[in-house]
Amino acid sequence: MKMRQLTIRLLQVYAEVIRSGSVSATARRLHLTQPTVSQQLRRLREIVGEPIVESEAGRILPTEVGQALYQLSQDLLSRADAFGQYLDAYREGERGHFSIALVNTAQYVLPRLLGPFSQAYPDVDVTVEIGNRQQLLHRFERHEDDLYVFSHPPDDDAVLAAPFLSNPLVVVAPRRSPWVDAGQLTMETLKSERFLLREPGSATRHLFDGWLQSRGIQLDSTLQIASNEAIRVAVGSGMGLAVLSRHVLTEAQTDTVILPVEGFPLRSHWQFIVRRERHLPPAAQRFLTFAQSVLAREFEEAEGEAAIAELLARIS
Amino acid sequence: MKMRQLTIRLLQVYAEVIRSGSVSATARRLHLTQPTVSQQLRRLREIVGEPIVESEAGRILPTEVGQALYQLSQDLLSRADAFGQYLDAYREGERGHFSIALVNTAQYVLPRLLGPFSQAYPDVDVTVEIGNRQQLLHRFERHEDDLYVFSHPPDDDAVLAAPFLSNPLVVVAPRRSPWVDAGQLTMETLKSERFLLREPGSATRHLFDGWLQSRGIQLDSTLQIASNEAIRVAVGSGMGLAVLSRHVLTEAQTDTVILPVEGFPLRSHWQFIVRRERHLPPAAQRFLTFAQSVLAREFEEAEGEAAIAELLARIS
DNA sequence: ACCCAATATAGATAATTATCTATGTAGGCG
DNA sequence: CGCCTACATAGATAATTATCTATATTGGGT
């Protein structure tokens, strides 16, 4: 059997001939001429090397080999078809996979996008990577992920960025701190307090350091802690002050207070970052589209929605 | 997806690329040049409409879609392969189907060929039709079966016949008949006895009638019974004499005796009959080949073996 | 015996495919 | 930095395929 020349097309035609029991009917249905179908049948017979049909009482019937061939055709066609459907779903982003890498801070908001997304698209498989800015930059260098969330884009002109959600950094104090209810403050006033800070690789730290530097302020006493959550708890228990994303604090937490410090909150944004040249998996695009609608509806972040729209436009 | 242009060949090449992770290695293995494989890959990508491979660290790896495509390829290839194996078995006659139509008398010997055959080729499905000569001729006219067993071939020059086993017709009498032990007899002597005969459509009857006519003998008293078995039993119980195939009588039957009548046994043969133009299913050919060896080994019928050999030679 | 519909065959042609050689390009390794 | 090796692209060509129109054949029904 000259299997290599077997085509899906040939099997489609054959299956139709067997189903209809007629060459002419097949030709009509497939918008071909009758001789074309006859010849396809002949070619198929040559490929198989045995008679596959015989005509009996005006109908075309498969021979024994023909019946096996028909089964084969049904089998192959249905599988090819299933693949076609998979492809469609993949293209629509309704199925498939993408990976997204988040800076630590974003852990507090991204679930509010990813959760509903997974609900809505259960066949999309999302890999979430979490790390500090440094780690993420490393991954970014190596093209390891489809999508990144930074609060400050990498310094690479091949990136497209969409600031989708504001990420205000606030000064946090224990509830019993003397600064609570002391009215408007300045950082100058607070600089001798102990500050609990993230490690230098972190975006929060980076932004705060830059701000301090621009003001020419030097903190007297700092303590480095690698986790936002740990910092929040430490502040709550009176270990010092901290600068944290407001999203790290939830309303239920009554052991910490946000201090009104001049210049604060520091403005920053979470941004979706993609490489300009990267072919985004449809599922990732679908996620971005989904994020747009959630942001508009639940976060009232029209700017974020617009930023994503622009990013999507630049990709395609 | 332009499914219609998908070929088995393309999938073979693709599968090999994925397995080896290398275009060049695939080219070597399939005795192609490297550019050929590259182009096949491209064509496949065009058919699918999405990137299917990406190169990473020197290896060619499938994309997500590529993985699904690889699964598809394995699926389709293994099924096509299974069909190929089926075809091979079919061609060897080790699998498949054929039909054989027997005259009644042959019922007594054919099981001795068909039984061992089915044992040896359990995947061959045999349809056995049984009828009298008339009924079989009717089936023969309509090309209903692949193989026929007659004791006298139909009068049609499109047939090939292989007399494979002698079928002597003998005169049978009840054990207590006065003719037993009366020495050599003639039909003339016996003609006033009652003869139990098959119906006129039967070959046995036909042959006997012809013989009587050639001798100018007319029987005085006959009784028509449609079954050989019934005739044998009737003779055993003293209802009269009969002319039967010797194969109808088994050694264990002691209530009947073969009379030595001049001119008997009438010589006749069971013959395999096929239409010259009919394309015999491989399974039927396999059966004939099998019958050859059984006849030689168990029936000591060298002539039958030769006759089948000749018939097989004329077919192919 | 004749006619009709269904098939098969022939012949033609444009498109596609399979395959090559030659050449360009790019990622790794010393 | 330059040299391999692997891969991609280009260009060429012979073979194959898909498809048509026109015509022959055939197998039933009336």
XYZ file of C-alpha atoms (C1' of nucleotides) in Angstrom:
692
model
C 0.000 0.000 0.000
C 1.423 3.296 -1.084
C 0.383 4.883 2.124
C 2.347 8.054 1.728
C 0.089 9.389 -0.960
C -3.018 8.924 1.074
C -4.675 12.271 1.664
C -7.467 13.378 3.890
C -9.212 14.709 0.849
C -9.246 11.346 -0.829
C -10.803 9.788 2.231
C -13.414 12.509 2.423
C -14.485 11.780 -1.107
C -14.427 8.042 -0.508
C -16.493 8.289 2.648
C -19.079 10.295 0.822
C -19.237 7.756 -1.988
C -19.818 4.950 0.452
C -22.408 6.890 2.396
C -24.344 7.923 -0.654
C -23.691 4.741 -2.601
C -23.342 6.864 -5.690
C -20.522 8.515 -7.562
C -22.738 11.126 -9.167
C -24.456 12.082 -5.933
C -21.075 12.490 -4.305
C -19.928 14.702 -7.143
C -22.974 16.893 -6.736
C -22.637 17.130 -3.002
C -18.952 17.993 -3.108
C -19.288 20.346 -6.060
C -17.181 18.215 -8.320
C -17.904 16.528 -11.599
C -18.719 12.873 -11.797
C -15.506 11.902 -13.615
C -13.475 13.605 -10.935
C -14.995 11.416 -8.280
C -14.557 8.334 -10.432
C -10.914 9.112 -10.816
C -10.407 9.750 -7.129
C -11.912 6.353 -6.509
C -9.515 4.829 -8.930
C -6.574 6.528 -7.370
C -7.616 5.331 -3.972
C -7.922 1.822 -5.312
C -4.422 2.101 -6.693
C -3.106 3.345 -3.398
C -4.742 0.508 -1.510
C -3.883 -2.031 -4.148
C -7.180 -3.887 -3.955
C -10.661 -3.292 -5.307
C -12.519 -1.203 -2.789
C -15.949 -0.872 -4.317
C -18.176 -2.890 -6.554
C -21.420 -1.860 -8.082
C -24.401 -3.947 -7.412
C -27.941 -3.202 -8.474
C -27.086 0.361 -9.328
C -25.545 1.109 -5.968
C -21.863 1.411 -5.211
C -21.010 -0.894 -2.358
C -17.708 -1.325 -0.600
C -15.915 -4.624 -0.898
C -14.632 -6.262 2.222
C -11.439 -4.245 1.983
C -13.547 -1.212 1.153
C -15.429 -1.583 4.393
C -12.222 -1.609 6.354
C -11.120 1.410 4.388
C -14.356 3.171 5.187
C -13.817 2.553 8.861
C -10.335 3.909 8.505
C -11.651 6.982 6.751
C -14.212 7.634 9.465
C -11.555 7.206 12.042
C -9.011 9.463 10.472
C -11.525 12.082 9.464
C -13.070 12.338 12.883
C -9.676 12.661 14.477
C -8.523 15.255 12.023
C -11.755 17.047 12.665
C -11.219 16.973 16.392
C -7.828 18.507 15.813
C -9.479 21.195 13.714
C -11.815 21.967 16.571
C -8.961 22.071 18.990
C -7.223 24.507 16.677
C -10.261 26.740 16.541
C -10.559 26.784 20.298
C -6.860 27.434 20.574
C -7.084 30.350 18.200
C -9.932 31.835 20.140
C -7.865 31.551 23.288
C -10.483 29.310 24.814
C -8.063 26.494 25.257
C -4.358 26.264 25.576
C -1.730 27.570 27.845
C 0.181 30.691 28.701
C 2.521 31.702 31.457
C 2.536 34.904 33.395
C 5.244 36.077 35.769
C 4.381 38.413 38.613
C 6.358 40.569 40.980
C 5.555 39.711 44.551
C 3.404 42.727 45.212
C 1.093 41.871 42.355
C 0.146 38.648 44.124
C -2.377 40.685 45.996
C -4.341 41.793 42.950
C -3.689 39.386 40.123
C -5.793 36.629 41.657
C -8.743 38.933 41.250
C -8.171 38.788 37.510
C -6.862 35.259 37.156
C -9.507 33.666 39.327
C -12.500 34.766 37.301
C -10.553 34.139 34.121
C -9.954 30.506 35.007
C -13.587 30.229 35.913
C -14.620 31.583 32.554
C -12.037 29.600 30.581
C -11.578 26.321 32.368
C -9.640 24.817 29.468
C -6.941 27.425 29.617
C -3.995 26.329 31.611
C -2.138 29.225 33.234
C 1.307 28.998 34.740
C 1.942 31.731 37.253
C 5.495 32.512 38.258
C 6.149 34.754 41.200
C 9.388 36.439 42.110
C 10.936 39.736 42.961
C 11.877 42.231 40.341
C 15.377 40.834 39.952
C 14.217 37.292 39.410
C 11.598 38.396 36.960
C 14.099 40.421 34.981
C 16.172 37.303 34.706
C 13.237 35.334 33.377
C 12.395 38.181 31.066
C 15.899 38.133 29.610
C 15.510 34.498 28.800
C 12.082 34.863 27.245
C 10.717 32.398 29.725
C 7.185 33.726 29.991
C 4.491 35.061 27.760
C 3.358 37.875 30.011
C 4.952 39.797 32.878
C 3.578 42.045 35.522
C 6.014 44.661 36.753
C 5.435 47.891 38.480
C 8.275 49.349 36.484
C 9.034 48.012 32.989
C 12.433 46.509 32.244
C 14.770 48.853 30.477
C 14.444 47.266 27.102
C 12.975 48.991 24.103
C 11.586 45.750 22.766
C 8.849 45.820 25.365
C 5.277 46.885 25.227
C 3.801 48.012 28.518
C 0.234 48.547 29.633
C -0.146 50.150 33.070
C -3.392 48.567 34.051
C -3.842 49.283 37.732
C -2.520 51.936 40.050
C -0.381 50.668 42.863
C -0.083 53.432 45.430
C 2.691 53.061 47.996
C 1.751 54.289 51.442
C 3.503 54.725 54.756
C 2.222 52.271 57.316
C 2.468 52.502 61.088
C 1.304 50.357 63.991
C -2.094 51.370 65.289
C -0.576 52.505 68.550
C 2.175 54.556 66.959
C 2.490 58.120 68.313
C 2.293 59.352 64.698
C -1.216 58.177 64.288
C -3.592 61.126 64.429
C -0.631 63.514 64.372
C -1.997 65.134 61.232
C -0.024 65.755 58.035
C 3.560 64.502 58.305
C 6.750 64.702 56.278
C 9.324 62.038 55.686
C 11.915 64.343 57.186
C 10.004 64.099 60.429
C 9.898 60.320 60.281
C 13.416 59.590 59.148
C 14.673 58.577 62.541
C 11.976 55.945 62.867
C 12.924 52.416 62.098
C 11.759 51.431 58.600
C 11.112 47.881 57.607
C 12.063 47.544 53.956
C 11.982 44.946 51.210
C 15.264 43.779 49.732
C 16.981 46.039 47.161
C 15.853 43.925 44.216
C 12.208 44.694 44.899
C 10.300 47.316 42.977
C 8.735 48.802 46.082
C 12.140 49.301 47.630
C 13.485 50.629 44.399
C 10.819 53.244 44.083
C 11.079 54.333 47.693
C 14.872 54.529 47.536
C 14.624 56.690 44.446
C 12.144 58.974 46.083
C 14.275 59.330 49.215
C 17.299 60.078 47.106
C 15.485 62.756 45.142
C 14.550 64.392 48.415
C 18.027 63.974 49.836
C 16.729 62.051 52.804
C 18.658 59.314 54.517
C 16.882 56.961 56.884
C 18.564 56.365 60.212
C 17.503 52.821 60.837
C 16.256 50.145 58.474
C 15.521 46.466 58.707
C 15.298 44.331 55.606
C 12.564 41.745 55.350
C 11.960 39.770 52.177
C 8.190 39.494 52.241
C 5.475 42.106 52.125
C 3.308 40.012 54.314
C 6.024 39.625 56.924
C 6.597 43.354 56.878
C 2.931 44.069 57.385
C 2.755 41.752 60.347
C 5.938 43.202 61.796
C 4.571 46.712 61.509
C 1.360 45.609 63.157
C 3.287 44.307 66.098
C 5.076 47.612 66.540
C 8.490 46.864 65.058
C 8.574 50.013 62.979
C 7.141 51.799 59.986
C 7.091 50.663 56.388
C 6.280 51.716 52.864
C 3.983 49.217 51.274
C 1.578 48.879 48.410
C -1.858 49.795 49.669
C -3.109 46.547 48.184
C -1.065 44.620 50.717
C -3.359 45.966 53.421
C -6.857 44.688 53.617
C -9.720 46.428 55.327
C -9.967 43.793 57.971
C -6.522 44.524 59.291
C -6.944 46.875 62.238
C -3.431 46.654 63.688
C -1.910 49.017 61.116
C -2.704 52.554 60.034
C -1.763 54.521 56.941
C 0.043 57.758 57.817
C -0.654 60.878 55.767
C 2.859 61.774 54.721
C 3.600 64.601 52.315
C 4.401 63.263 48.849
C 2.548 60.034 49.574
C 1.081 57.910 48.284
C 3.849 57.362 45.799
C 2.239 56.773 42.472
C 3.120 53.604 40.630
C 1.268 51.161 38.427
C 1.165 47.499 37.775
C 1.875 46.972 34.185
C 1.431 44.111 31.798
C 4.648 43.690 29.920
C 5.134 41.729 26.731
C 7.996 41.576 24.303
C 7.120 43.356 21.136
C 8.311 40.535 18.896
C 6.815 37.749 20.936
C 3.952 35.878 19.421
C 1.487 35.906 22.282
C -0.475 32.685 22.658
C -4.126 33.286 21.926
C -4.936 32.283 25.478
C -2.763 35.129 26.769
C -4.481 37.558 24.476
C -7.783 36.260 25.649
C -6.668 36.851 29.199
C -5.726 40.436 28.449
C -9.071 41.029 26.834
C -10.738 39.483 29.817
C -8.695 41.669 32.156
C -9.899 44.738 30.284
C -13.494 43.989 31.012
C -12.882 43.108 34.653
C -10.892 46.271 35.210
C -13.606 48.388 33.724
C -16.354 46.669 35.625
C -14.840 45.967 39.013
C -11.890 48.232 39.460
C -13.250 51.251 37.648
C -9.939 51.556 35.943
C -10.793 52.996 32.577
C -7.213 54.010 32.019
C -6.009 50.484 32.578
C -8.559 49.210 30.128
C -7.357 51.691 27.529
C -3.738 50.811 28.112
C -4.425 47.140 27.531
C -6.395 47.959 24.427
C -3.429 49.840 23.058
C -1.047 47.028 23.885
C -3.273 44.479 22.170
C -3.517 46.714 19.154
C 0.234 46.956 18.877
C 0.679 43.211 19.023
C -1.539 42.262 16.183
C -6.908 24.700 8.483
C -6.596 23.445 4.954
C -7.217 19.923 6.025
C -7.713 18.479 2.611
C -4.065 18.779 1.695
C -2.914 16.914 4.747
C -1.085 13.774 3.724
C 0.108 10.796 5.638
C 3.551 11.444 4.283
C 3.676 14.925 5.752
C 2.762 13.559 9.136
C 5.396 10.874 8.887
C 8.043 13.466 8.287
C 6.712 15.686 11.031
C 6.597 12.875 13.561
C 10.170 12.021 12.798
C 11.229 15.642 13.243
C 9.592 15.810 16.626
C 11.005 12.491 17.710
C 14.524 13.320 16.664
C 14.324 17.008 17.473
C 16.326 17.714 14.373
C 15.611 18.528 10.788
C 18.907 17.213 9.505
C 18.678 13.950 11.393
C 15.208 13.435 9.986
C 16.478 14.102 6.501
C 19.186 11.507 6.936
C 16.865 8.943 8.380
C 14.266 9.353 5.672
C 16.795 9.601 2.863
C 15.889 13.152 2.023
C 17.885 16.329 1.977
C 17.681 18.790 4.802
C 15.950 21.510 2.773
C 13.286 19.047 1.760
C 12.408 18.394 5.351
C 12.487 22.098 6.139
C 10.060 22.734 3.376
C 7.753 19.940 4.426
C 7.709 21.510 7.849
C 6.792 24.809 6.359
C 4.058 23.338 4.302
C 2.638 21.632 7.324
C 2.745 24.900 9.193
C 0.842 26.529 6.367
C -1.747 23.783 6.368
C -2.243 24.079 10.096
C -2.073 27.842 10.057
C -0.056 28.147 13.253
C 3.590 27.747 14.164
C 4.151 24.125 15.045
C 7.800 24.051 16.025
C 10.289 26.383 17.552
C 13.974 25.878 17.952
C 15.375 26.132 21.390
C 18.945 25.413 22.384
C 19.660 23.705 19.115
C 16.751 21.332 19.358
C 13.519 21.554 17.428
C 10.642 21.464 19.846
C 6.944 21.437 19.117
C 4.857 24.389 20.157
C 1.662 23.772 22.024
C -0.179 23.356 18.749
C 2.723 21.266 17.522
C 2.258 18.865 20.392
C -1.368 18.406 19.540
C -0.361 17.898 15.946
C 2.171 15.300 16.988
C -0.500 13.422 18.870
C -2.665 13.595 15.817
C 0.146 12.295 13.669
C 0.772 9.350 15.983
C -2.886 8.622 16.002
C -3.402 8.735 12.296
C -0.190 6.939 11.482
C -0.845 4.083 13.831
C -4.326 3.656 12.467
C -3.179 3.783 8.906
C -0.556 1.277 9.831
C -3.108 -1.030 11.377
C -5.031 -0.853 8.155
C -1.869 -1.755 6.276
C -1.457 -4.800 8.464
C -5.039 -5.763 7.937
C -4.463 -5.480 4.209
C -1.444 -7.717 4.373
C -3.326 -10.337 6.320
C -6.211 -10.028 3.923
C -3.937 -10.532 0.945
C -2.448 -13.599 2.507
C -5.920 -14.981 3.009
C -5.338 -15.130 6.726
C -8.212 -12.845 7.434
C -11.342 -11.967 5.611
C -14.340 -13.746 4.313
C -15.514 -15.990 1.546
C -18.644 -17.953 0.823
C -18.911 -21.486 -0.436
C -22.053 -23.203 -1.660
C -22.374 -26.968 -1.412
C -24.684 -29.524 -2.897
C -26.303 -31.575 -0.198
C -24.203 -34.649 -0.715
C -21.026 -32.739 -0.137
C -22.156 -31.991 3.393
C -20.706 -35.312 4.316
C -17.150 -34.491 3.316
C -16.696 -30.756 3.304
C -16.662 -30.401 7.060
C -13.514 -32.458 6.982
C -11.874 -29.694 4.986
C -13.625 -26.686 6.464
C -13.214 -27.697 10.071
C -9.425 -27.884 10.085
C -9.312 -24.783 7.892
C -11.244 -22.723 10.414
C -9.008 -24.071 13.093
C -5.930 -22.993 11.205
C -7.321 -19.630 10.125
C -9.583 -18.452 12.907
C -9.826 -14.954 11.445
C -11.330 -16.157 8.234
C -15.056 -16.014 8.211
C -16.671 -18.633 5.984
C -20.252 -18.614 4.885
C -21.478 -22.049 3.856
C -24.587 -22.341 1.769
C -26.184 -25.734 1.251
C -28.794 -26.694 -1.304
C -29.614 -29.120 -4.026
C -28.196 -28.798 -7.485
C -31.083 -26.684 -8.700
C -30.821 -24.195 -5.891
C -27.078 -23.959 -6.288
C -27.372 -23.383 -9.997
C -29.645 -20.497 -9.202
C -27.121 -19.010 -6.823
C -24.419 -19.630 -9.367
C -26.332 -17.712 -12.002
C -26.532 -14.738 -9.701
C -22.879 -14.821 -8.730
C -23.857 -15.158 -5.124
C -20.915 -17.160 -3.886
C -17.185 -17.284 -4.306
C -16.847 -21.029 -4.498
C -19.203 -23.888 -5.356
C -19.051 -27.598 -4.868
C -20.948 -29.606 -7.443
C -20.600 -33.136 -8.521
C -21.335 -32.068 -12.060
C -20.261 -28.596 -13.213
C -22.916 -26.169 -14.476
C -23.121 -25.996 -18.224
C -21.374 -22.679 -18.547
C -18.062 -22.213 -20.281
C -17.066 -19.436 -17.909
C -16.395 -21.945 -15.171
C -13.262 -23.534 -13.918
C -13.677 -26.903 -12.280
C -11.393 -28.929 -10.087
C -12.622 -32.478 -9.359
C -11.056 -32.903 -5.983
C -12.592 -35.979 -4.489
C -14.221 -39.027 -5.981
C -17.826 -39.530 -5.068
C -18.754 -43.087 -5.956
C -22.465 -43.885 -6.122
C -23.359 -47.273 -4.865
C -26.467 -49.393 -4.653
C -27.592 -49.803 -1.115
C -29.864 -52.484 0.297
C -31.221 -53.348 3.742
C -29.040 -55.797 5.583
C -31.742 -58.433 5.423
C -32.423 -58.033 1.755
C -32.431 -61.291 -0.257
C -29.932 -59.705 -2.618
C -27.286 -59.557 -0.003
C -24.735 -62.295 -0.592
C -26.327 -63.121 -3.915
C -23.059 -62.397 -5.658
C -22.621 -60.160 -8.660
C -25.900 -58.535 -9.707
C -27.160 -56.430 -12.590
C -29.565 -53.566 -12.550
C -31.782 -55.451 -14.893
C -32.223 -58.008 -12.146
C -33.055 -55.376 -9.593
C -35.349 -53.176 -11.620
C -38.533 -54.511 -10.067
C -37.331 -53.617 -6.605
C -38.572 -50.388 -5.121
C -35.965 -47.661 -5.391
C -35.857 -44.706 -3.084
C -34.627 -41.727 -5.073
C -33.704 -38.100 -4.531
C -35.734 -35.467 -6.318
C -34.998 -34.787 -10.009
C -33.005 -31.585 -9.278
C -30.382 -33.536 -7.383
C -27.103 -34.530 -8.964
C -27.241 -38.043 -7.624
C -30.623 -38.576 -9.207
C -29.479 -36.950 -12.408
C -26.510 -39.203 -12.775
C -28.455 -42.347 -11.978
C -31.255 -41.384 -14.364
C -28.718 -40.800 -17.113
C -27.119 -44.145 -16.460
C -30.448 -45.987 -16.508
C -31.406 -44.275 -19.730
C -28.132 -45.219 -21.396
C -28.835 -48.817 -20.453
C -32.438 -48.612 -21.533
C -33.645 -49.679 -18.129
C -36.863 -48.491 -16.575
C -37.478 -48.954 -12.885
C -40.824 -50.349 -11.886
C -41.304 -48.656 -8.608
C -39.736 -45.547 -7.173
C -40.296 -43.369 -4.175
C -38.967 -39.840 -4.007
C -37.388 -38.604 -0.796
C -35.635 -35.230 -0.576
C -32.833 -36.072 1.816
C -29.930 -38.478 1.566
C -30.076 -39.097 5.227
C -33.769 -39.934 5.122
C -33.173 -42.276 2.224
C -30.420 -44.061 4.069
C -32.615 -44.584 7.113
C -35.513 -45.733 4.953
C -33.335 -48.289 3.198
C -32.077 -49.482 6.565
C -35.609 -50.153 7.677
C -36.344 -52.214 4.615
C -38.364 -49.800 2.498
C -36.357 -50.502 -0.607
C -33.052 -50.037 -2.385
C -31.286 -46.809 -3.211
C -28.381 -45.314 -5.072
C -26.346 -43.124 -2.766
C -22.961 -41.541 -2.449
C -20.753 -43.907 -0.517
C -19.835 -41.018 1.720
C -23.389 -40.921 3.010
C -22.792 -44.294 4.607
C -20.523 -44.473 7.566
C -18.818 -47.590 8.796
C -20.859 -47.677 11.944
C -24.063 -48.198 10.064
C -24.784 -51.881 10.039
C -28.387 -51.837 8.829
C -27.445 -51.265 5.190
C -25.248 -53.099 2.755
C -23.661 -52.122 -0.541
C -24.682 -54.449 -3.332
C -22.141 -55.370 -5.999
C -24.043 -54.344 -9.099
C -22.514 -54.437 -12.512
C -21.518 -50.936 -13.639
C -21.360 -49.701 -10.074
C -20.058 -47.790 -8.360
C -20.978 -44.985 -10.723
C -18.000 -42.702 -10.926
C -18.505 -39.096 -10.086
C -16.481 -36.405 -8.387
C -17.002 -33.504 -6.131
C -15.650 -30.519 -7.853
C -14.722 -27.043 -6.773
C -16.275 -24.642 -9.209
C -15.367 -20.996 -9.653
C -16.277 -18.511 -12.310
C -13.333 -17.830 -14.511
C -13.726 -14.066 -14.320
C -14.446 -13.874 -10.657
C -11.825 -12.340 -8.482
C -11.525 -14.913 -5.745
C -11.052 -13.441 -2.285
C -7.609 -14.309 -0.940
C -9.269 -16.211 1.877
C -10.948 -18.490 -0.653
C -7.666 -19.089 -2.416
C -6.103 -19.834 0.905
C -8.847 -22.374 1.538
C -8.212 -24.094 -1.767
C -4.521 -24.264 -1.013
C -5.322 -25.639 2.381
C -7.683 -28.206 0.842
C -4.862 -29.363 -1.429
C -2.667 -30.289 1.479
C -5.452 -31.968 3.422
C -6.495 -34.006 0.412
C -2.971 -35.175 -0.165
C -2.385 -35.992 3.468
C -5.674 -37.406 4.653
C -7.618 -38.510 1.631
C -4.736 -39.708 -0.478
C -6.251 -37.894 -3.363
C -3.282 -36.853 -5.420
C -5.489 -36.244 -8.426
C -7.657 -33.862 -6.447
C -4.619 -31.980 -5.297
C -3.423 -31.624 -8.867
C -6.831 -30.485 -10.060
C -6.921 -27.724 -7.455
C -3.404 -26.690 -8.348
C -4.452 -26.315 -11.942
C -7.521 -24.329 -11.023
C -5.474 -21.983 -8.842
C -2.983 -21.532 -11.622
C -5.689 -20.546 -14.045
C -7.108 -17.964 -11.732
C -4.002 -15.952 -11.150
C -34.501 -3.805 -28.379
C -34.003 0.819 -27.015
C -33.409 4.547 -23.974
C -31.798 6.681 -19.775
C -29.049 7.381 -15.965
C -24.892 6.170 -13.873
C -20.027 5.032 -14.472
C -15.808 4.723 -16.631
C -12.259 6.287 -19.750
C -9.575 9.620 -22.391
C -7.321 13.752 -23.009
C -6.068 18.232 -21.485
C -4.419 21.623 -18.251
C -3.396 24.316 -14.248
C -1.963 23.793 -9.677
C 0.506 21.537 -6.298
C 4.034 18.624 -4.493
C 8.369 16.428 -3.802
C 12.701 16.917 -4.337
C 17.076 18.547 -5.574
C 21.331 21.989 -5.583
C 23.121 26.222 -4.157
C 23.255 29.749 -0.961
C 22.172 32.606 3.058
C 21.834 32.956 8.214
C 22.310 32.211 12.934
C 23.539 29.985 17.327
C 27.421 27.799 19.853
C 32.004 26.669 20.970
C 37.026 27.086 21.134
C 36.247 36.566 16.640
C 35.707 33.048 13.378
C 34.431 28.520 12.262
C 31.061 24.648 12.417
C 26.695 22.744 12.295
C 22.047 23.212 11.759
C 18.386 25.511 9.731
C 15.961 28.464 6.314
C 15.357 30.362 1.785
C 15.594 30.534 -3.219
C 15.238 28.638 -7.596
C 14.613 24.788 -10.602
C 12.339 20.681 -12.255
C 9.964 16.419 -12.764
C 6.141 14.073 -11.043
C 1.740 13.962 -9.299
C -2.783 15.666 -8.431
C -7.142 17.853 -9.039
C -10.119 19.004 -12.045
C -12.424 19.881 -16.225
C -14.910 18.572 -20.956
C -16.070 15.157 -24.109
C -17.061 10.522 -25.045
C -17.653 5.600 -24.402
C -19.684 1.851 -21.796
C -22.869 -0.421 -19.116
C -26.770 -2.013 -16.640
C -31.390 -1.635 -15.897
C -36.170 -0.632 -16.816
C -40.180 -0.309 -20.451
